[in-house]
């Protein structure tokens, strides 16, 4: 999802269907306000959540939305799908079709899913430089052993993509139950890592992303708005 940030003169020229050279006169006459302040600079950076007013008429007043969902098994992390119900279908939010998913879960996985209309926030969330931990609870078909811990910590080489995964933390909670912490999210990464031991994943459930933990009050399919603190833990605007 690309950020919608750009220059004010380009935005106004497109929105008002005028030449960019005409924008300067509008600014000099203080006919344009951005976030309640008269706009002065042609190159002022605005985004999809900048409040923009021209001659007293609101041109843009979008509000950022940040949601957490308890994704159920059998629902796809997509905005549209011809075969399966999507996470967007589960939302009651009027602006649900404006949202995109930050960090998908596959059809048979459950747990914390984040949705937003703020592309800069989701880009920060998924950026490798942020090193945001993602914690999963995993139930396996076969018993676990200590050798799993070392293998996950070393990282694994996947020949198909010619990559080596970053070190991952594995904690054995019971004979068939583990908690895995990743700082990346390659395609079916956890299932493929356990696949090296020929140990199929029976259940995969995401518990947290960074400092945002799945609200225990949410039943599968339910969602709620993130708190101010949860939003800021990823990227304070």
mmCIF file of C-alpha atoms in Angstrom:
data_model
loop_
_atom_site.group_PDB
_atom_site.id
_atom_site.type_symbol
_atom_site.label_atom_id
_atom_site.label_comp_id
_atom_site.label_asym_id
_atom_site.label_seq_id
_atom_site.Cartn_x
_atom_site.Cartn_y
_atom_site.Cartn_z
ATOM 1 C CA UNK A 1 0.000 0.000 0.000
ATOM 2 C CA UNK A 2 1.658 3.190 -1.214
ATOM 3 C CA UNK A 3 1.612 6.334 0.898
ATOM 4 C CA UNK A 4 -0.618 9.119 -0.496
ATOM 5 C CA UNK A 5 1.662 11.906 0.711
ATOM 6 C CA UNK A 6 2.497 14.646 -1.795
ATOM 7 C CA UNK A 7 2.780 18.379 -2.542
ATOM 8 C CA UNK A 8 -0.137 20.715 -1.839
ATOM 9 C CA UNK A 9 0.022 22.401 -5.264
ATOM 10 C CA UNK A 10 -0.304 19.040 -7.008
ATOM 11 C CA UNK A 11 -3.251 18.090 -4.825
ATOM 12 C CA UNK A 12 -5.075 21.387 -5.446
ATOM 13 C CA UNK A 13 -4.406 21.383 -9.169
ATOM 14 C CA UNK A 14 -5.945 17.920 -9.446
ATOM 15 C CA UNK A 15 -8.813 18.510 -7.023
ATOM 16 C CA UNK A 16 -9.837 21.922 -8.423
ATOM 17 C CA UNK A 17 -8.983 21.103 -12.039
ATOM 18 C CA UNK A 18 -6.727 24.142 -12.397
ATOM 19 C CA UNK A 19 -3.178 24.690 -13.602
ATOM 20 C CA UNK A 20 -0.520 24.329 -10.920
ATOM 21 C CA UNK A 21 0.673 27.882 -11.645
ATOM 22 C CA UNK A 22 -2.734 29.175 -10.518
ATOM 23 C CA UNK A 23 -2.325 27.638 -7.073
ATOM 24 C CA UNK A 24 0.182 30.314 -5.978
ATOM 25 C CA UNK A 25 -2.461 33.058 -6.244
ATOM 26 C CA UNK A 26 -4.851 31.036 -4.085
ATOM 27 C CA UNK A 27 -2.247 30.695 -1.363
ATOM 28 C CA UNK A 28 -1.261 34.369 -1.477
ATOM 29 C CA UNK A 29 -4.920 35.294 -1.004
ATOM 30 C CA UNK A 30 -5.157 32.889 1.966
ATOM 31 C CA UNK A 31 -8.004 31.005 0.328
ATOM 32 C CA UNK A 32 -6.580 27.615 1.305
ATOM 33 C CA UNK A 33 -6.311 26.268 4.871
ATOM 34 C CA UNK A 34 -4.508 23.089 5.842
ATOM 35 C CA UNK A 35 -5.211 21.722 9.313
ATOM 36 C CA UNK A 36 -6.723 25.055 10.333
ATOM 37 C CA UNK A 37 -3.769 27.198 9.217
ATOM 38 C CA UNK A 38 -3.506 29.324 6.030
ATOM 39 C CA UNK A 39 -1.287 27.446 3.582
ATOM 40 C CA UNK A 40 1.737 29.433 2.395
ATOM 41 C CA UNK A 41 4.031 26.971 0.620
ATOM 42 C CA UNK A 42 3.347 25.306 -2.717
ATOM 43 C CA UNK A 43 5.489 22.340 -1.696
ATOM 44 C CA UNK A 44 3.733 21.818 1.656
ATOM 45 C CA UNK A 45 3.445 18.070 2.183
ATOM 46 C CA UNK A 46 -0.097 16.801 2.686
ATOM 47 C CA UNK A 47 -1.486 13.299 3.001
ATOM 48 C CA UNK A 48 -4.872 11.602 2.998
ATOM 49 C CA UNK A 49 -5.546 12.831 6.539
ATOM 50 C CA UNK A 50 -4.656 16.499 6.063
ATOM 51 C CA UNK A 51 -7.762 18.657 6.639
ATOM 52 C CA UNK A 52 -7.933 20.913 3.555
ATOM 53 C CA UNK A 53 -10.390 23.796 3.090
ATOM 54 C CA UNK A 54 -10.776 26.065 0.029
ATOM 55 C CA UNK A 55 -12.944 29.205 0.234
ATOM 56 C CA UNK A 56 -14.699 27.761 3.273
ATOM 57 C CA UNK A 57 -15.520 24.478 1.529
ATOM 58 C CA UNK A 58 -13.979 21.266 2.876
ATOM 59 C CA UNK A 59 -12.004 19.492 0.175
ATOM 60 C CA UNK A 60 -10.715 16.699 2.410
ATOM 61 C CA UNK A 61 -11.480 15.646 5.971
ATOM 62 C CA UNK A 62 -10.569 11.967 6.138
ATOM 63 C CA UNK A 63 -9.971 10.401 9.544
ATOM 64 C CA UNK A 64 -7.432 7.630 10.145
ATOM 65 C CA UNK A 65 -8.865 4.279 11.239
ATOM 66 C CA UNK A 66 -6.929 1.625 13.148
ATOM 67 C CA UNK A 67 -8.601 -1.673 14.021
ATOM 68 C CA UNK A 68 -7.656 -4.946 15.605
ATOM 69 C CA UNK A 69 -9.591 -8.079 14.739
ATOM 70 C CA UNK A 70 -9.674 -11.566 16.194
ATOM 71 C CA UNK A 71 -9.429 -13.338 12.848
ATOM 72 C CA UNK A 72 -11.205 -16.699 12.771
ATOM 73 C CA UNK A 73 -10.034 -19.783 10.922
ATOM 74 C CA UNK A 74 -11.640 -20.122 7.485
ATOM 75 C CA UNK A 75 -11.727 -16.403 6.683
ATOM 76 C CA UNK A 76 -9.201 -14.942 4.238
ATOM 77 C CA UNK A 77 -7.014 -11.920 4.893
ATOM 78 C CA UNK A 78 -8.128 -10.082 1.773
ATOM 79 C CA UNK A 79 -10.399 -7.237 0.744
ATOM 80 C CA UNK A 80 -12.120 -9.361 -1.924
ATOM 81 C CA UNK A 81 -12.330 -13.087 -2.610
ATOM 82 C CA UNK A 82 -14.611 -15.065 -4.919
ATOM 83 C CA UNK A 83 -14.540 -18.269 -2.844
ATOM 84 C CA UNK A 84 -14.248 -17.349 0.825
ATOM 85 C CA UNK A 85 -15.573 -14.830 3.303
ATOM 86 C CA UNK A 86 -13.022 -12.051 3.892
ATOM 87 C CA UNK A 87 -12.072 -10.165 7.048
ATOM 88 C CA UNK A 88 -13.590 -7.040 5.482
ATOM 89 C CA UNK A 89 -16.943 -8.840 5.298
ATOM 90 C CA UNK A 90 -16.848 -9.248 9.090
ATOM 91 C CA UNK A 91 -16.568 -5.524 9.791
ATOM 92 C CA UNK A 92 -19.486 -3.270 10.665
ATOM 93 C CA UNK A 93 -17.372 -0.142 10.094
ATOM 94 C CA UNK A 94 -18.921 2.086 7.401
ATOM 95 C CA UNK A 95 -15.477 2.786 5.921
ATOM 96 C CA UNK A 96 -14.502 -0.909 5.851
ATOM 97 C CA UNK A 97 -13.885 -0.921 2.084
ATOM 98 C CA UNK A 98 -11.273 1.829 2.519
ATOM 99 C CA UNK A 99 -9.198 -0.367 4.830
ATOM 100 C CA UNK A 100 -6.249 -2.577 4.024
ATOM 101 C CA UNK A 101 -4.597 -5.339 6.029
ATOM 102 C CA UNK A 102 -1.279 -4.812 7.800
ATOM 103 C CA UNK A 103 0.272 -8.261 8.201
ATOM 104 C CA UNK A 104 -1.873 -11.035 6.785
ATOM 105 C CA UNK A 105 -2.769 -14.423 8.252
ATOM 106 C CA UNK A 106 -3.525 -17.368 5.993
ATOM 107 C CA UNK A 107 -6.928 -19.050 5.688
ATOM 108 C CA UNK A 108 -6.316 -21.657 8.395
ATOM 109 C CA UNK A 109 -4.622 -19.327 10.906
ATOM 110 C CA UNK A 110 -6.302 -17.216 13.572
ATOM 111 C CA UNK A 111 -5.550 -14.390 15.963
ATOM 112 C CA UNK A 112 -4.515 -10.756 15.878
ATOM 113 C CA UNK A 113 -5.056 -8.945 12.582
ATOM 114 C CA UNK A 114 -4.558 -5.201 12.103
ATOM 115 C CA UNK A 115 -6.503 -3.125 9.567
ATOM 116 C CA UNK A 116 -6.133 0.546 8.699
ATOM 117 C CA UNK A 117 -6.615 3.186 6.031
ATOM 118 C CA UNK A 118 -3.313 4.826 7.019
ATOM 119 C CA UNK A 119 -0.712 3.630 4.518
ATOM 120 C CA UNK A 120 2.213 5.305 6.296
ATOM 121 C CA UNK A 121 1.328 3.540 9.551
ATOM 122 C CA UNK A 122 1.091 0.123 7.905
ATOM 123 C CA UNK A 123 4.344 0.706 6.015
ATOM 124 C CA UNK A 124 6.069 1.467 9.326
ATOM 125 C CA UNK A 125 4.536 -1.652 10.849
ATOM 126 C CA UNK A 126 5.822 -3.918 8.085
ATOM 127 C CA UNK A 127 9.210 -2.240 7.589
ATOM 128 C CA UNK A 128 12.179 -4.545 8.348
ATOM 129 C CA UNK A 129 13.954 -1.573 9.952
ATOM 130 C CA UNK A 130 11.258 -1.385 12.639
ATOM 131 C CA UNK A 131 12.012 -4.950 13.782
ATOM 132 C CA UNK A 132 8.493 -5.435 15.111
ATOM 133 C CA UNK A 133 8.138 -8.764 16.933
ATOM 134 C CA UNK A 134 5.200 -10.984 15.996
ATOM 135 C CA UNK A 135 4.319 -13.688 18.525
ATOM 136 C CA UNK A 136 2.447 -16.876 17.623
ATOM 137 C CA UNK A 137 1.074 -19.843 19.539
ATOM 138 C CA UNK A 138 1.599 -23.052 17.576
ATOM 139 C CA UNK A 139 0.150 -26.519 18.132
ATOM 140 C CA UNK A 140 2.090 -29.315 16.396
ATOM 141 C CA UNK A 141 1.123 -32.808 15.289
ATOM 142 C CA UNK A 142 4.261 -34.395 16.781
ATOM 143 C CA UNK A 143 6.248 -33.836 19.994
ATOM 144 C CA UNK A 144 8.819 -31.047 20.172
ATOM 145 C CA UNK A 145 12.452 -31.341 21.272
ATOM 146 C CA UNK A 146 15.284 -29.000 22.225
ATOM 147 C CA UNK A 147 16.821 -29.181 18.733
ATOM 148 C CA UNK A 148 13.964 -27.053 17.421
ATOM 149 C CA UNK A 149 15.100 -24.136 19.588
ATOM 150 C CA UNK A 150 18.608 -24.023 18.118
ATOM 151 C CA UNK A 151 17.386 -24.453 14.544
ATOM 152 C CA UNK A 152 14.927 -21.560 14.835
ATOM 153 C CA UNK A 153 17.573 -19.358 16.503
ATOM 154 C CA UNK A 154 20.064 -19.976 13.685
ATOM 155 C CA UNK A 155 17.613 -19.220 10.911
ATOM 156 C CA UNK A 156 16.778 -21.530 8.024
ATOM 157 C CA UNK A 157 17.711 -21.419 4.364
ATOM 158 C CA UNK A 158 14.856 -21.608 1.859
ATOM 159 C CA UNK A 159 16.255 -22.528 -1.540
ATOM 160 C CA UNK A 160 13.134 -21.523 -3.502
ATOM 161 C CA UNK A 161 13.549 -17.845 -2.570
ATOM 162 C CA UNK A 162 17.318 -18.158 -1.940
ATOM 163 C CA UNK A 163 16.946 -16.586 1.491
ATOM 164 C CA UNK A 164 17.905 -17.365 5.059
ATOM 165 C CA UNK A 165 15.330 -16.437 7.674
ATOM 166 C CA UNK A 166 16.267 -14.099 10.482
ATOM 167 C CA UNK A 167 16.788 -15.687 13.900
ATOM 168 C CA UNK A 168 13.492 -16.646 15.543
ATOM 169 C CA UNK A 169 12.754 -17.422 19.175
ATOM 170 C CA UNK A 170 10.999 -20.674 20.002
ATOM 171 C CA UNK A 171 9.778 -21.511 23.498
ATOM 172 C CA UNK A 172 8.445 -25.014 24.184
ATOM 173 C CA UNK A 173 5.347 -24.726 26.400
ATOM 174 C CA UNK A 174 4.245 -28.358 26.261
ATOM 175 C CA UNK A 175 5.033 -31.494 24.302
ATOM 176 C CA UNK A 176 3.048 -30.301 21.257
ATOM 177 C CA UNK A 177 2.760 -26.574 22.047
ATOM 178 C CA UNK A 178 5.233 -23.777 21.263
ATOM 179 C CA UNK A 179 5.421 -20.013 21.210
ATOM 180 C CA UNK A 180 7.310 -18.546 18.255
ATOM 181 C CA UNK A 181 8.528 -14.958 17.918
ATOM 182 C CA UNK A 182 9.453 -13.618 14.457
ATOM 183 C CA UNK A 183 10.674 -10.248 13.205
ATOM 184 C CA UNK A 184 9.673 -11.033 9.628
ATOM 185 C CA UNK A 185 6.880 -12.794 7.833
ATOM 186 C CA UNK A 186 7.937 -14.864 4.854
ATOM 187 C CA UNK A 187 5.363 -16.924 2.970
ATOM 188 C CA UNK A 188 4.032 -19.640 5.332
ATOM 189 C CA UNK A 189 7.278 -19.202 7.263
ATOM 190 C CA UNK A 190 6.322 -20.904 10.529
ATOM 191 C CA UNK A 191 4.725 -23.884 8.796
ATOM 192 C CA UNK A 192 7.747 -24.279 6.547
ATOM 193 C CA UNK A 193 10.196 -24.047 9.454
ATOM 194 C CA UNK A 194 8.404 -26.795 11.349
ATOM 195 C CA UNK A 195 8.186 -28.660 8.056
ATOM 196 C CA UNK A 196 11.977 -29.095 8.207
ATOM 197 C CA UNK A 197 11.295 -31.437 11.116
ATOM 198 C CA UNK A 198 8.407 -33.117 9.293
ATOM 199 C CA UNK A 199 6.132 -31.813 12.011
ATOM 200 C CA UNK A 200 2.862 -30.425 10.626
ATOM 201 C CA UNK A 201 1.308 -27.356 12.212
ATOM 202 C CA UNK A 202 -2.165 -28.198 13.538
ATOM 203 C CA UNK A 203 -3.070 -24.690 14.762
ATOM 204 C CA UNK A 204 -1.418 -21.299 14.275
ATOM 205 C CA UNK A 205 -2.650 -18.329 16.309
ATOM 206 C CA UNK A 206 -1.086 -14.838 16.403
ATOM 207 C CA UNK A 207 -0.987 -13.351 19.882
ATOM 208 C CA UNK A 208 0.673 -9.978 19.339
ATOM 209 C CA UNK A 209 2.406 -7.578 16.966
ATOM 210 C CA UNK A 210 4.917 -5.359 18.738
ATOM 211 C CA UNK A 211 3.218 -3.918 21.817
ATOM 212 C CA UNK A 212 -0.266 -4.605 20.441
ATOM 213 C CA UNK A 213 -1.749 -7.744 21.998
ATOM 214 C CA UNK A 214 -4.962 -9.411 20.897
ATOM 215 C CA UNK A 215 -7.758 -8.285 23.215
ATOM 216 C CA UNK A 216 -8.979 -11.353 25.114
ATOM 217 C CA UNK A 217 -12.481 -9.841 25.190
ATOM 218 C CA UNK A 218 -12.772 -10.238 21.402
ATOM 219 C CA UNK A 219 -14.400 -13.427 20.163
ATOM 220 C CA UNK A 220 -13.374 -14.795 16.745
ATOM 221 C CA UNK A 221 -14.689 -12.413 14.085
ATOM 222 C CA UNK A 222 -14.995 -9.441 16.433
ATOM 223 C CA UNK A 223 -12.948 -6.250 16.206
ATOM 224 C CA UNK A 224 -12.355 -2.955 18.000
ATOM 225 C CA UNK A 225 -10.592 0.332 17.426
ATOM 226 C CA UNK A 226 -6.984 0.540 18.617
ATOM 227 C CA UNK A 227 -6.250 2.842 21.513
ATOM 228 C CA UNK A 228 -4.110 5.950 21.028
ATOM 229 C CA UNK A 229 -1.286 4.190 22.856
ATOM 230 C CA UNK A 230 -1.511 1.104 20.644
ATOM 231 C CA UNK A 231 -1.387 3.194 17.475
ATOM 232 C CA UNK A 232 1.579 5.221 18.729
ATOM 233 C CA UNK A 233 3.501 2.082 19.702
ATOM 234 C CA UNK A 234 4.016 1.352 15.994
ATOM 235 C CA UNK A 235 4.544 4.853 14.654
ATOM 236 C CA UNK A 236 3.586 8.069 16.443
ATOM 237 C CA UNK A 237 2.115 10.424 13.812
#
